[in-house]
Structures are given as structure tokens and as C-alpha cells.
Short mmCIF file of C-alpha atoms in Angstrom, two decimals:
data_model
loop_
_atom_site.label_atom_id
_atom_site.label_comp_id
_atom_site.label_asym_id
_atom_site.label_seq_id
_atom_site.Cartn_x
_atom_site.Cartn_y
_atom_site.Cartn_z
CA UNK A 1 -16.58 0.26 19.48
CA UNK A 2 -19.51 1.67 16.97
CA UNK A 3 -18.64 2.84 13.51
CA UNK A 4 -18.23 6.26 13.48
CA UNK A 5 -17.23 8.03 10.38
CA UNK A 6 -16.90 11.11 12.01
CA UNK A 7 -14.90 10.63 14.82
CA UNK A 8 -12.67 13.04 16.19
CA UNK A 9 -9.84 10.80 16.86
CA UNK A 10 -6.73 11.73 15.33
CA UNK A 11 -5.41 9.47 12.85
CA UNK A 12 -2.00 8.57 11.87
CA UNK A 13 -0.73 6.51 8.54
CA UNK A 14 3.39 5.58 7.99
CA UNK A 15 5.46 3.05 6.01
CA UNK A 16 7.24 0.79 7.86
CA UNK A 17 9.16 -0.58 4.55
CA UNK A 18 7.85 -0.16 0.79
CA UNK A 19 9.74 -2.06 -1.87
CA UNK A 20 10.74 -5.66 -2.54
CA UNK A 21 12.86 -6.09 0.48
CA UNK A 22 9.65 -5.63 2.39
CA UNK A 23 6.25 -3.78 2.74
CA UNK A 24 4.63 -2.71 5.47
CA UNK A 25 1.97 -0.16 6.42
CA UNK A 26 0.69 1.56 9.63
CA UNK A 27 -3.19 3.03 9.69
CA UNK A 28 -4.63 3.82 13.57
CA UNK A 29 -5.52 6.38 15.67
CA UNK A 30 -4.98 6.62 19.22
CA UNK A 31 -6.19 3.89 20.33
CA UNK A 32 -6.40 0.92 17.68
CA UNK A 33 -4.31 0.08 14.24
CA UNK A 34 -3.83 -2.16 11.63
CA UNK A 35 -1.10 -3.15 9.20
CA UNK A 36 -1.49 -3.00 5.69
CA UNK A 37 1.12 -6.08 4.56
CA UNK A 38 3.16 -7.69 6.70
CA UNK A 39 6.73 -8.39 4.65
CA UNK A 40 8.76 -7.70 7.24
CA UNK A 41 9.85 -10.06 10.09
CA UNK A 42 7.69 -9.62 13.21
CA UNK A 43 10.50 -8.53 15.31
CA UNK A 44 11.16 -5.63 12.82
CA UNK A 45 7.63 -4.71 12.56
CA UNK A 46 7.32 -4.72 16.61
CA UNK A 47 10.44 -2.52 16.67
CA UNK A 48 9.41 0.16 13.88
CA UNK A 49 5.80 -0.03 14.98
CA UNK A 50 7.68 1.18 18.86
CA UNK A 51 9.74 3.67 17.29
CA UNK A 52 6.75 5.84 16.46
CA UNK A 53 5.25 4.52 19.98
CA UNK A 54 2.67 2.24 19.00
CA UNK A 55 2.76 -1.10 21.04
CA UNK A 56 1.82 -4.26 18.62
CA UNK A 57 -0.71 -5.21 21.09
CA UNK A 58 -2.92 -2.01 19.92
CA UNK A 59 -2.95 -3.92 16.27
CA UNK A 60 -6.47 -5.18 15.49
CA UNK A 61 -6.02 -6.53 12.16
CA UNK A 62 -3.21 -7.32 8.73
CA UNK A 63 -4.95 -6.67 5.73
CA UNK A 64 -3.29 -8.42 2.56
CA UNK A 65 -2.54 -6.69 -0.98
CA UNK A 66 -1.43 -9.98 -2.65
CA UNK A 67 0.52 -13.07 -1.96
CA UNK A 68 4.05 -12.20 -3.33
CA UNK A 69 6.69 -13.20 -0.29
CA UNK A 70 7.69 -9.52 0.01
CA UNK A 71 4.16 -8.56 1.19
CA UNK A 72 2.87 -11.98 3.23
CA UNK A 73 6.34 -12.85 5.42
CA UNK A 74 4.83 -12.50 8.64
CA UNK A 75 1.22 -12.63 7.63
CA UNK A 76 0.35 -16.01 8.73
CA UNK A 77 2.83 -15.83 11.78
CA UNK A 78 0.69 -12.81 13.36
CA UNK A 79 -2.32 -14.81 13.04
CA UNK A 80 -1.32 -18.18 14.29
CA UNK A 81 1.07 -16.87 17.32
CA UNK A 82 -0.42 -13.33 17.64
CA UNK A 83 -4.26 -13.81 17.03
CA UNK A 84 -4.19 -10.98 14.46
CA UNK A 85 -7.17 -11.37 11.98
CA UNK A 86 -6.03 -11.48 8.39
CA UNK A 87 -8.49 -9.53 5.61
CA UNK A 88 -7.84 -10.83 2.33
CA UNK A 89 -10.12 -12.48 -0.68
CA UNK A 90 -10.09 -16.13 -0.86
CA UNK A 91 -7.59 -16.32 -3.69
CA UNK A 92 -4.76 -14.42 -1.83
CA UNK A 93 -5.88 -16.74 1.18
CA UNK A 94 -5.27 -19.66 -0.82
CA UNK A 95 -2.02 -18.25 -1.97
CA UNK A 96 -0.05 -17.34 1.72
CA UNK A 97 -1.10 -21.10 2.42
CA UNK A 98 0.42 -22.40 -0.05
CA UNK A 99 3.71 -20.25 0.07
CA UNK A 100 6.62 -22.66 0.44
CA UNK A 101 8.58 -20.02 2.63
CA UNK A 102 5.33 -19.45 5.34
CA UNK A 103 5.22 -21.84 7.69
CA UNK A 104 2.30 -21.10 10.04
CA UNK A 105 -1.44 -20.80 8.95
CA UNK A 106 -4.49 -18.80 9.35
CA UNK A 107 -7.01 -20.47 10.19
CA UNK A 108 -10.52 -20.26 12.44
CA UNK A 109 -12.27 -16.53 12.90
CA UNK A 110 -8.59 -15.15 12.17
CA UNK A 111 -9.41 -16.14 8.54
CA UNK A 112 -11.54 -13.12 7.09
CA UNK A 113 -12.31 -13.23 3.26
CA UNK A 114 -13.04 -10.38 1.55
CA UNK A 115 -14.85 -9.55 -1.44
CA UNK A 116 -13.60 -6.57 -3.97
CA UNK A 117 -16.28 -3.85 -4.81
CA UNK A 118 -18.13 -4.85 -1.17
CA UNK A 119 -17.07 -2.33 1.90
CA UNK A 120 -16.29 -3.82 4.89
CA UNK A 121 -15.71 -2.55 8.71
CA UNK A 122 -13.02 -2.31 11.15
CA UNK A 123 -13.55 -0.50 14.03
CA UNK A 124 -14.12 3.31 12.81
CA UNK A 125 -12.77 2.12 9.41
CA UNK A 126 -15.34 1.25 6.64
CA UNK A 127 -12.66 -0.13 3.54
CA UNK A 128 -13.44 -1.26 0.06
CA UNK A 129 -10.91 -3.21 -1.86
CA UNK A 130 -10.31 -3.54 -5.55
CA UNK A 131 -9.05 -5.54 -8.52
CA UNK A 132 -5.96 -3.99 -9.00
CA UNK A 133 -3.83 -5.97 -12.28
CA UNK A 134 -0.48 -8.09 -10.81
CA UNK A 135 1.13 -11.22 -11.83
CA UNK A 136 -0.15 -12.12 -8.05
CA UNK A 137 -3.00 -14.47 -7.68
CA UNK A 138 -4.86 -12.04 -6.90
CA UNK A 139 -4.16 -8.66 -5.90
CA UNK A 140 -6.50 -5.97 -4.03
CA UNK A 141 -6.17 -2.30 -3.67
CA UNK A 142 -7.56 -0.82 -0.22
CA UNK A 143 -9.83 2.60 0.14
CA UNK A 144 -10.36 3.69 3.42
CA UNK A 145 -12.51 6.06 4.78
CA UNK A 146 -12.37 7.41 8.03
CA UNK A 147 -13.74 10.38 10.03
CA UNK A 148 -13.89 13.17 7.03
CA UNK A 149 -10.62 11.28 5.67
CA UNK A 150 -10.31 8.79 2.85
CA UNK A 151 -6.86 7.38 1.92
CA UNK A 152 -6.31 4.64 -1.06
CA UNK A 153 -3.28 2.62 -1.53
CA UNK A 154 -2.62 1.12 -4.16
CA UNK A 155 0.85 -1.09 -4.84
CA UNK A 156 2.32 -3.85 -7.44
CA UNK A 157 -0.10 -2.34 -10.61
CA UNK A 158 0.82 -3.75 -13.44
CA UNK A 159 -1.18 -0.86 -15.59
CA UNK A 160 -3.93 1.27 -14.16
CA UNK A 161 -7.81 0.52 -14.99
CA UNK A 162 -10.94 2.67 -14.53
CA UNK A 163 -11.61 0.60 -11.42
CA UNK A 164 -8.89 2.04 -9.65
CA UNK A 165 -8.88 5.56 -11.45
CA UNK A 166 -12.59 5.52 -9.30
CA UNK A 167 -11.32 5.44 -6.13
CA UNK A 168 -7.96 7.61 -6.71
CA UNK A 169 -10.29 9.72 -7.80
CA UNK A 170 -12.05 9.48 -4.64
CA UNK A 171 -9.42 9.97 -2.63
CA UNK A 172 -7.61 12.77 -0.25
CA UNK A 173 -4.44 10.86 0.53
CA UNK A 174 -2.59 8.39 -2.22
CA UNK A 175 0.02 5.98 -1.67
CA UNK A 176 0.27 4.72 -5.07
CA UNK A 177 3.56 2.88 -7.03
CA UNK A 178 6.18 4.30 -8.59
CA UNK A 179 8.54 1.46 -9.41
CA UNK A 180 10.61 1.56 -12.07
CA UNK A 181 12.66 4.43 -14.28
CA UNK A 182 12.11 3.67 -18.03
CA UNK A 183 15.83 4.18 -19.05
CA UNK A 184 17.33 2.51 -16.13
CA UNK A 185 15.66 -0.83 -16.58
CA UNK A 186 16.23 -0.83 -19.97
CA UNK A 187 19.94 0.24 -19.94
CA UNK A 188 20.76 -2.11 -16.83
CA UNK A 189 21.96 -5.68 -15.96
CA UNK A 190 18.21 -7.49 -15.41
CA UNK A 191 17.75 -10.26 -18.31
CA UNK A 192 15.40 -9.87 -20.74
CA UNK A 193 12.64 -12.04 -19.48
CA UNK A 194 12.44 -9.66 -16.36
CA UNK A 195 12.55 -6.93 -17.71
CA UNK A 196 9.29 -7.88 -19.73
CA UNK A 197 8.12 -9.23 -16.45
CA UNK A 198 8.31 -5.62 -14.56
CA UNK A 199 6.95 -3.62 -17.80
CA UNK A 200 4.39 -5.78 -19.75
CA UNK A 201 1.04 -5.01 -18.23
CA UNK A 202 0.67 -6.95 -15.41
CA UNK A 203 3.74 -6.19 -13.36
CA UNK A 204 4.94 -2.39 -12.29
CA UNK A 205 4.37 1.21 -12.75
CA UNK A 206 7.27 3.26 -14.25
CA UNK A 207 8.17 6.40 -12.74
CA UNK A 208 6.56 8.10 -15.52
CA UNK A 209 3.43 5.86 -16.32
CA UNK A 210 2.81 7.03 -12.70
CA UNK A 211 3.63 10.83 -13.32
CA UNK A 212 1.12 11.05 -16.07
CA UNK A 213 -1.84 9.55 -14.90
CA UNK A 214 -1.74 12.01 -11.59
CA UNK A 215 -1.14 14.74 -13.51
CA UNK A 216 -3.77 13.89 -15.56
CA UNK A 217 -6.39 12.33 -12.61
CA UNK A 218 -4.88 15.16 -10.29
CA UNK A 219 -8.31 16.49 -7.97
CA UNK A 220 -8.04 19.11 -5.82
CA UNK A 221 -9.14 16.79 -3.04
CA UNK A 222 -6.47 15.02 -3.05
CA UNK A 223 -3.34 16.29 -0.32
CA UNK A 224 -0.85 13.93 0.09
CA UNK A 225 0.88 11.66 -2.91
CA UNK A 226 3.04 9.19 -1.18
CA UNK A 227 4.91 6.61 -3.91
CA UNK A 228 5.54 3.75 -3.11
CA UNK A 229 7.53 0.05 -3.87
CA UNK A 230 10.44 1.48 -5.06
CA UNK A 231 12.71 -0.91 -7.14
CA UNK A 232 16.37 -0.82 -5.50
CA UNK A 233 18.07 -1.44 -9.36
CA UNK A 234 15.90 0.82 -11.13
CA UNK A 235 15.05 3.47 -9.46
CA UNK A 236 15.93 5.95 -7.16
CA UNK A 237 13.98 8.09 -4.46
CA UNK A 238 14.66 11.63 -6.00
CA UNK A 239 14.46 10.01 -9.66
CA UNK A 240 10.99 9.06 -8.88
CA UNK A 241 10.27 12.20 -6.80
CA UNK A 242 11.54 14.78 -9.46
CA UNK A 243 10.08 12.80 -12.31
CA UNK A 244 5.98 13.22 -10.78
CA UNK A 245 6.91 16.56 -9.37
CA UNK A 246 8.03 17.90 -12.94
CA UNK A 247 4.83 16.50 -14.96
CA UNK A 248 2.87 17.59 -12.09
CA UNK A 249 4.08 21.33 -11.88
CA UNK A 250 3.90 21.57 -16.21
CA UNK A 251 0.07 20.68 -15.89
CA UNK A 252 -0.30 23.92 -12.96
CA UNK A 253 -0.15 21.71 -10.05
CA UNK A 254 1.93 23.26 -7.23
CA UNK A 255 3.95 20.33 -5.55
CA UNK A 256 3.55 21.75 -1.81
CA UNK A 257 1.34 24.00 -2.04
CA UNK A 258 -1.86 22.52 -3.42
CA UNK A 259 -0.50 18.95 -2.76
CA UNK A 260 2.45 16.87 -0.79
CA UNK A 261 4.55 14.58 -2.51
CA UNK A 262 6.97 12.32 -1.06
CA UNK A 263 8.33 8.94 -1.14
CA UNK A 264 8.23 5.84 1.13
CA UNK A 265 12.26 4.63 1.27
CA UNK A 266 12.94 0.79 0.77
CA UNK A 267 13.35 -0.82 4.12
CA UNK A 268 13.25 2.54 5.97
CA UNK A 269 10.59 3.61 8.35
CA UNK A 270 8.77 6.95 7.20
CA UNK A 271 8.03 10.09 9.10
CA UNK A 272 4.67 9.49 11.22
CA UNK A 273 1.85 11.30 9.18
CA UNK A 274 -0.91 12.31 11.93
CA UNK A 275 -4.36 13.77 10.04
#
């Protein structure tokens, strides 16, 4: 199939789990998808992937964020037993291989290394990845664009940079992190070292870290906020909604009218969003 980045297709993008127990994303059309992560057992991610009617042999490719267990379970398992081609830059390459807890490998053309700042092509998707900061080695954010659509994802951001402010900017559907609530980590039973871990830089987002820059970045092209890798000690789903919704709303943005904002549960597969 030719590039086309104006196909009429319909498109449709879902979580199949966001958060440390898991992450897993869905971006196809009708005929062809491909996972974003792949932290969930393959038998889960066949039976979620069903659930919204998509058969796994319709998958054409697993791109890779980073090489934390909670994004790379199954990565090397689709390749080697499933022929699934894995996108990812050398470094996170280097890292699923050598993962202690993966115990196939991807190897021959189902190896495909990536570059940041240098678009590549799948199918009618043409998708740039980016540094985005993680205590990963190596971690890449993904814009896609596709027909008059272009979606970034960004997850695991330890703070936010003007790299990825460029294609947020950029973009007219965000699934970006939201993991933490200030207060709650603080206040709750994670040792010290951790909680440094999650909030010094180079780990999460807080729920309100993430509220301000949108509010502040906010573009009227941009229609859905999804947010995303929810922490299951230190967060909660409506904490995280309410807290972006409120800082969006006192800068004039109307949550639902001008924008969508919802959240992508922890080990819970999301609504089906068709575009």
C-alpha cells in the first residue's frame, strides 16, 4: 500500500492498559494497525485487541517508547513467534535484549531502528519520534500523522522540553502523562529514595506539572487530551481528571466543548476512539 496522507480511511486509536501494570496502545484503520508498547501478555493483548474486533493478525508493527518491563513484556515475543516488526532506536533495542525477564529476541528485518527527529513510514502512517527525558535508556515520544489527523503520545516524562512542547504543539489529539498527585506521594507510604525517583526530573509528570503546561501550550487544534500512566498509589482517575480540567477551564478553555479530556484506566481497556 502507497503512502497516502489523505486517505479516507477511518481511523481508530484506544488504550489497551496505561500505567505500570501495563501499557498498551491501538492505532489502525480498517484494514491495518499497530501497537504502541506491548506490556501486556500476548494473550491479553489478543483478547482486548478482539473485544473492539480487531484480529492480531491485522497488526503490522510494535513500536517501543522505552525499555522499562511495563512497556517491552511481550515486545520481543511478537517478533520472534509472531513476525511483528519492532520500531525502536538502537538504545531501547539494546535494552529489551538485555532485559533479564524477556526471553525471546528480535532479530533479522523484524529489527527496525529508528532515529529521533527523522520521520519514518508505515503504511499510510508517516511518524517522527522524539527525545523525551526518562530514567529509561532511552526513551522516544511518537507523532503521527495520518490522513488530515496528527496524534502525539507522549508517556514516562520526567519534565517536559521544547522538543516535545514542538510537536504537542503540533498536534490534534494528545495522549500525554499524568502520573502522580503532588500531596499524595508526598503524604504516602513510598520511601524516600522513590519518591525522588518519580519527582526529580527524569522520572514522572504530576497531575499538576501536567495541568499547567496544557493550559498554558493549549491550541485550538488540539481535540482530544487523553492522560495517561496513571500511578495506582498516587493517583486517582478523577484526581487527575478534575485537576487538568480545573486549570484548564480558569485559563477560558471549555473542557468539552472546545476540547475532550479523559483518562486511560490502569489495566482497563478504553472506549474505541474512531476519527
Amino acid at each position: 500500500m502507497q503512502y497516502n496522507l489523505f486517505s479516507s480511511d477511518r481511523f481508530s486509536f484506544f488504550s489497551l492498559s496505561s500505567g505500570s501494570c501495563g501499557n498498551c496502545y491501538y492505532l489502525g484503520n480498517s484494514h491495518y494497525g499497530m501497537l504502541i508498547d506491548a506490556g501486556l501478555g500476548p494473550r491479553v493483548i489478543k483478547k482486548r485487541l478482539a473485544e473492539h474486533g480487531i484480529d492480531f493478525s491485522t497488526i503490522y508493527a510494535l513500536l517501543v517508547t522505552h525499555d522499562h518491563y511495563d512497556h517491552i513484556k511481550s515486545a520481543a515475543y511478537l517478533a520472534e513467534k509472531l513476525n511483528i516488526p519492532v520500531y525502536t532506536t538502537e538504545k531501547v533495542h539494546r535494552g529489551i535484549r538485555n532485559c533479564p525477564m524477556v526471553k525471546n529476541t528480535i532479530n533479522g528485518s523484524n529489527k527496525k531502528i529508528i532515529e529521533k527527529g527523522k520521520p519514518f513510514q508505515i503504511e499510510d502512517f508517516r511518524i517522527t519520534a522524539f527525545d523525551v527525558p526518562h530514567d529509561s535508556s532511552d526513551n522516544a515520544g511518537y507523532f503521527f500523522e495520518f490522513a488530515n489527523h496528527k496524534l502525539t503520545l507522549a508517556t514516562d516524562v520526567g519534565n517536559i522540553t521544547d522538543e516535545m512542547t514542538y510537536y504537542i504543539n503540533k498536534a490534534h489529539h494528545l495522549v500525554i502523562e499524568s502520573n502522580y498527585d503532588e500531596d499524595m506521594l508526598h503524604n504516602g507510604r513510598y520511601p524516600y529514595f522513590l519518591k525522588q525517583r518519580i519527582s526529580n526530573g527524569s522520572g514522572h509528570l504530576s497531575n499538576r506539572q501536567t495541568a499547567e503546561f496544557l493550559a498554558k501550550n493549549y491550541s485550538s487544534n488540539l481535540k482530544n487530551i487523553w492522560l495517561c500512566h496513571l500511578s495506582g498509589d498516587n493517583n486517582h482517575p478523577d484526581l487527575a481528571y478534575e485537576t487538568v480540567k480545573t486549570e484548564l477551564v480558569r485559563n477560558g478553555i471549555e473542557v468539552g466543548v472546545t476540547v475532550n479530556l479523559d483518562v486511560f484506566h490502569r489495566n482497563v481497556l478504553s472506549s474505541k476512539i474512531d476519527f
